[in-house]
PDB file of C-alpha atoms in Angstrom:
ATOM      1  CA  MET A   1      -1.062  15.100 -35.159  1.00 52.00           C
ATOM      2  CA  THR A   2      -1.944  15.408 -31.483  1.00 58.00           C
ATOM      3  CA  GLU A   3      -1.678  18.731 -29.775  1.00 64.00           C
ATOM      4  CA  ARG A   4       0.941  18.936 -27.034  1.00 64.00           C
ATOM      5  CA  ALA A   5      -0.229  19.841 -23.576  1.00 74.00           C
ATOM      6  CA  THR A   6       1.204  22.956 -22.033  1.00 80.00           C
ATOM      7  CA  PRO A   7       4.254  22.037 -19.974  1.00 79.00           C
ATOM      8  CA  PRO A   8       3.672  22.245 -16.232  1.00 81.00           C
ATOM      9  CA  ASP A   9       4.672  25.462 -14.542  1.00 90.00           C
ATOM     10  CA  ARG A  10       7.633  25.577 -12.168  1.00 93.00           C
ATOM     11  CA  LEU A  11       5.508  25.292  -9.022  1.00 92.00           C
ATOM     12  CA  THR A  12       3.639  22.257 -10.366  1.00 90.00           C
ATOM     13  CA  ARG A  13       6.936  20.560 -11.294  1.00 93.00           C
ATOM     14  CA  GLU A  14       8.292  21.244  -7.807  1.00 93.00           C
ATOM     15  CA  VAL A  15       5.166  19.824  -6.137  1.00 91.00           C
ATOM     16  CA  VAL A  16       5.357  16.706  -8.331  1.00 91.00           C
ATOM     17  CA  GLU A  17       9.048  16.251  -7.487  1.00 93.00           C
ATOM     18  CA  LEU A  18       8.335  16.608  -3.758  1.00 91.00           C
ATOM     19  CA  ILE A  19       5.511  14.061  -3.946  1.00 90.00           C
ATOM     20  CA  GLY A  20       7.887  11.723  -5.765  1.00 91.00           C
ATOM     21  CA  GLU A  21      10.503  12.156  -3.046  1.00 91.00           C
ATOM     22  CA  ILE A  22       7.948  11.407  -0.319  1.00 87.00           C
ATOM     23  CA  VAL A  23       6.767   8.290  -2.168  1.00 86.00           C
ATOM     24  CA  GLY A  24      10.373   7.142  -2.594  1.00 88.00           C
ATOM     25  CA  ARG A  25      11.103   7.599   1.107  1.00 85.00           C
ATOM     26  CA  TYR A  26       7.906   5.771   2.037  1.00 84.00           C
ATOM     27  CA  HIS A  27       8.815   2.772  -0.149  1.00 85.00           C
ATOM     28  CA  GLN A  28      12.348   2.716   1.228  1.00 86.00           C
ATOM     29  CA  GLU A  29      11.123   2.727   4.837  1.00 85.00           C
ATOM     30  CA  TYR A  30       8.380   0.220   4.011  1.00 86.00           C
ATOM     31  CA  ASP A  31      10.954  -2.180   2.540  1.00 89.00           C
ATOM     32  CA  GLN A  32      13.208  -1.714   5.596  1.00 88.00           C
ATOM     33  CA  ALA A  33      10.301  -2.389   7.957  1.00 88.00           C
ATOM     34  CA  ALA A  34       9.363  -5.492   5.931  1.00 93.00           C
ATOM     35  CA  ALA A  35      12.958  -6.752   6.007  1.00 93.00           C
ATOM     36  CA  ALA A  36      12.895  -6.606   9.811  1.00 92.00           C
ATOM     37  CA  TYR A  37      10.261  -9.381   9.571  1.00 93.00           C
ATOM     38  CA  SER A  38      12.154 -11.224   6.799  1.00 95.00           C
ATOM     39  CA  LEU A  39       9.548 -10.129   4.256  1.00 95.00           C
ATOM     40  CA  THR A  40       9.880  -8.443   0.906  1.00 94.00           C
ATOM     41  CA  GLY A  41       8.005  -5.198   0.330  1.00 91.00           C
ATOM     42  CA  ALA A  42       5.508  -7.063  -1.876  1.00 92.00           C
ATOM     43  CA  GLN A  43       4.898  -9.681   0.816  1.00 95.00           C
ATOM     44  CA  ALA A  44       4.338  -6.955   3.418  1.00 94.00           C
ATOM     45  CA  ARG A  45       1.908  -5.125   1.116  1.00 93.00           C
ATOM     46  CA  MET A  46       0.042  -8.416   0.565  1.00 95.00           C
ATOM     47  CA  LEU A  47      -0.294  -8.925   4.330  1.00 95.00           C
ATOM     48  CA  ALA A  48      -1.592  -5.370   4.679  1.00 94.00           C
ATOM     49  CA  LEU A  49      -4.224  -6.027   2.001  1.00 96.00           C
ATOM     50  CA  LEU A  50      -5.283  -9.288   3.656  1.00 97.00           C
ATOM     51  CA  ALA A  51      -5.320  -8.068   7.275  1.00 95.00           C
ATOM     52  CA  PRO A  52      -8.936  -6.769   7.093  1.00 95.00           C
ATOM     53  CA  GLY A  53     -10.230 -10.057   5.668  1.00 95.00           C
ATOM     54  CA  PRO A  54     -10.065 -12.567   2.805  1.00 96.00           C
ATOM     55  CA  SER A  55      -9.750 -11.379  -0.758  1.00 95.00           C
ATOM     56  CA  PRO A  56      -9.930 -13.017  -4.197  1.00 95.00           C
ATOM     57  CA  MET A  57      -6.481 -13.571  -5.709  1.00 93.00           C
ATOM     58  CA  ARG A  58      -7.453 -11.700  -8.898  1.00 93.00           C
ATOM     59  CA  LEU A  59      -8.472  -8.622  -6.892  1.00 95.00           C
ATOM     60  CA  LEU A  60      -5.129  -8.749  -5.052  1.00 95.00           C
ATOM     61  CA  ALA A  61      -3.334  -8.705  -8.409  1.00 94.00           C
ATOM     62  CA  GLU A  62      -5.310  -5.602  -9.405  1.00 94.00           C
ATOM     63  CA  GLN A  63      -4.572  -3.876  -6.097  1.00 94.00           C
ATOM     64  CA  LEU A  64      -0.839  -4.671  -6.314  1.00 92.00           C
ATOM     65  CA  LYS A  65      -0.862  -3.830 -10.036  1.00 91.00           C
ATOM     66  CA  CYS A  66       0.809  -7.088 -11.000  1.00 91.00           C
ATOM     67  CA  GLU A  67       0.071 -10.318 -12.822  1.00 92.00           C
ATOM     68  CA  PRO A  68      -2.014 -12.980 -11.047  1.00 89.00           C
ATOM     69  CA  SER A  69       0.956 -15.377 -11.308  1.00 92.00           C
ATOM     70  CA  ASN A  70       3.010 -12.951  -9.192  1.00 94.00           C
ATOM     71  CA  VAL A  71       0.275 -12.954  -6.538  1.00 95.00           C
ATOM     72  CA  THR A  72       0.349 -16.754  -6.533  1.00 95.00           C
ATOM     73  CA  GLY A  73       4.089 -16.714  -5.834  1.00 96.00           C
ATOM     74  CA  ILE A  74       3.765 -14.129  -3.062  1.00 96.00           C
ATOM     75  CA  VAL A  75       0.905 -16.045  -1.435  1.00 96.00           C
ATOM     76  CA  ASP A  76       2.870 -19.320  -1.767  1.00 96.00           C
ATOM     77  CA  ARG A  77       5.795 -17.831   0.185  1.00 97.00           C
ATOM     78  CA  LEU A  78       3.549 -16.293   2.848  1.00 98.00           C
ATOM     79  CA  GLU A  79       1.582 -19.524   3.139  1.00 97.00           C
ATOM     80  CA  SER A  80       4.786 -21.528   3.671  1.00 97.00           C
ATOM     81  CA  ARG A  81       5.535 -19.262   6.654  1.00 97.00           C
ATOM     82  CA  GLY A  82       2.060 -19.686   8.141  1.00 97.00           C
ATOM     83  CA  LEU A  83       1.083 -16.049   7.534  1.00 98.00           C
ATOM     84  CA  VAL A  84      -1.550 -16.651   4.843  1.00 98.00           C
ATOM     85  CA  GLU A  85      -3.879 -19.443   3.837  1.00 97.00           C
ATOM     86  CA  ARG A  86      -6.046 -19.870   0.795  1.00 94.00           C
ATOM     87  CA  HIS A  87      -9.359 -21.556   0.250  1.00 93.00           C
ATOM     88  CA  PRO A  88     -12.166 -21.600  -2.311  1.00 93.00           C
ATOM     89  CA  SER A  89     -14.780 -18.870  -2.178  1.00 91.00           C
ATOM     90  CA  PRO A  90     -18.057 -20.061  -0.649  1.00 91.00           C
ATOM     91  CA  GLU A  91     -19.955 -18.243  -3.437  1.00 90.00           C
ATOM     92  CA  ASP A  92     -17.887 -19.616  -6.339  1.00 91.00           C
ATOM     93  CA  ARG A  93     -15.540 -22.516  -5.663  1.00 89.00           C
ATOM     94  CA  ARG A  94     -13.555 -21.654  -8.801  1.00 90.00           C
ATOM     95  CA  VAL A  95     -12.436 -18.415  -7.108  1.00 90.00           C
ATOM     96  CA  LYS A  96      -9.520 -18.739  -4.718  1.00 92.00           C
ATOM     97  CA  LEU A  97      -9.477 -16.507  -1.641  1.00 95.00           C
ATOM     98  CA  ALA A  98      -6.321 -15.611   0.237  1.00 96.00           C
ATOM     99  CA  GLU A  99      -6.648 -14.813   3.924  1.00 97.00           C
ATOM    100  CA  ALA A 100      -4.165 -13.741   6.569  1.00 97.00           C
ATOM    101  CA  THR A 101      -3.818 -16.128   9.484  1.00 98.00           C
ATOM    102  CA  GLU A 102      -3.869 -14.753  13.021  1.00 97.00           C
ATOM    103  CA  GLU A 103      -0.057 -14.642  12.913  1.00 97.00           C
ATOM    104  CA  GLY A 104      -0.266 -12.840   9.554  1.00 97.00           C
ATOM    105  CA  ARG A 105      -2.661 -10.231  10.957  1.00 97.00           C
ATOM    106  CA  GLN A 106      -0.398  -9.685  13.974  1.00 96.00           C
ATOM    107  CA  THR A 107       2.625  -9.283  11.689  1.00 96.00           C
ATOM    108  CA  ALA A 108       0.713  -6.802   9.522  1.00 95.00           C
ATOM    109  CA  ALA A 109      -0.248  -4.805  12.630  1.00 94.00           C
ATOM    110  CA  ARG A 110       3.359  -4.710  13.871  1.00 92.00           C
ATOM    111  CA  LEU A 111       4.510  -3.595  10.423  1.00 90.00           C
ATOM    112  CA  ARG A 112       1.895  -0.839  10.381  1.00 88.00           C
ATOM    113  CA  GLU A 113       3.027   0.328  13.821  1.00 87.00           C
ATOM    114  CA  SER A 114       6.691   0.333  12.785  1.00 83.00           C
ATOM    115  CA  LEU A 115       5.829   2.630   9.868  1.00 78.00           C
ATOM    116  CA  GLY A 116       4.356   5.200  12.236  1.00 68.00           C
ATOM    117  CA  ASP A 117       7.723   6.936  12.459  1.00 68.00           C
ATOM    118  CA  PHE A 118       7.809   7.540   8.687  1.00 69.00           C
ATOM    119  CA  ALA A 119       5.681  10.653   8.773  1.00 69.00           C
ATOM    120  CA  GLN A 120       5.300  11.264  12.473  1.00 71.00           C
ATOM    121  CA  THR A 121       8.438  13.375  12.857  1.00 74.00           C
ATOM    122  CA  PRO A 122       7.923  15.597   9.796  1.00 78.00           C
ATOM    123  CA  LEU A 123       4.197  15.959  10.461  1.00 80.00           C
ATOM    124  CA  ALA A 124       4.862  16.914  14.086  1.00 82.00           C
ATOM    125  CA  GLY A 125       6.344  20.154  12.747  1.00 85.00           C
ATOM    126  CA  LEU A 126       2.958  21.115  11.310  1.00 88.00           C
ATOM    127  CA  THR A 127       0.044  22.493  13.270  1.00 92.00           C
ATOM    128  CA  THR A 128      -3.209  20.566  13.472  1.00 93.00           C
ATOM    129  CA  GLU A 129      -4.716  23.016  10.978  1.00 95.00           C
ATOM    130  CA  GLU A 130      -1.810  22.479   8.554  1.00 93.00           C
ATOM    131  CA  ARG A 131      -2.069  18.676   8.828  1.00 90.00           C
ATOM    132  CA  THR A 132      -5.826  18.931   8.263  1.00 93.00           C
ATOM    133  CA  ALA A 133      -5.290  21.136   5.204  1.00 93.00           C
ATOM    134  CA  LEU A 134      -2.639  18.744   3.852  1.00 91.00           C
ATOM    135  CA  ARG A 135      -4.944  15.759   4.358  1.00 91.00           C
ATOM    136  CA  ASP A 136      -7.825  17.527   2.647  1.00 93.00           C
ATOM    137  CA  LEU A 137      -5.669  18.609  -0.295  1.00 92.00           C
ATOM    138  CA  LEU A 138      -4.313  15.085  -0.761  1.00 89.00           C
ATOM    139  CA  ARG A 139      -7.869  13.713  -0.691  1.00 92.00           C
ATOM    140  CA  ARG A 140      -8.909  16.240  -3.338  1.00 92.00           C
ATOM    141  CA  MET A 141      -5.949  15.271  -5.503  1.00 89.00           C
ATOM    142  CA  LEU A 142      -7.103  11.642  -5.256  1.00 88.00           C
ATOM    143  CA  GLY A 143     -10.670  12.560  -6.179  1.00 88.00           C
ATOM    144  CA  ASP A 144     -12.077  11.807  -2.738  1.00 81.00           C
ATOM    145  CA  PRO A 145     -15.254  13.853  -2.299  1.00 68.00           C
ATOM    146  CA  ALA A 146     -14.673  13.947   1.479  1.00 68.00           C
ATOM    147  CA  GLY A 147     -11.556  16.035   0.839  1.00 49.00           C
TER     148      GLY A 147
END
């Protein structure tokens, strides 16, 4: 029989609930921003992943935490709109790379800009020191040694 972990204390539960609420709001606003460009949230996230440069389809599936067949469908729809193209990897022609087109990169940038309001208003109520502390704490929670 496995030993049960100690239940989280009240403060920990409250912090977890608040993080969950922030994540929920972010996804809601992300989906609304995507809809303004006639994209689904998954399509918008794909464009954001591809904006910096080409990526193997399998890696995209890992990053989106979905099946490779789902990535194929998302890329198909973005490709039909001229936002993404795919081509074989120069290193291994069996590997397919997806890449945002110039229009796809511009759309991703506009989406990113439209999400600026998500946290800007609430964060404006914090001092620079408080925002710095929040950033550093979030980095530590994610295991980032810079935090």
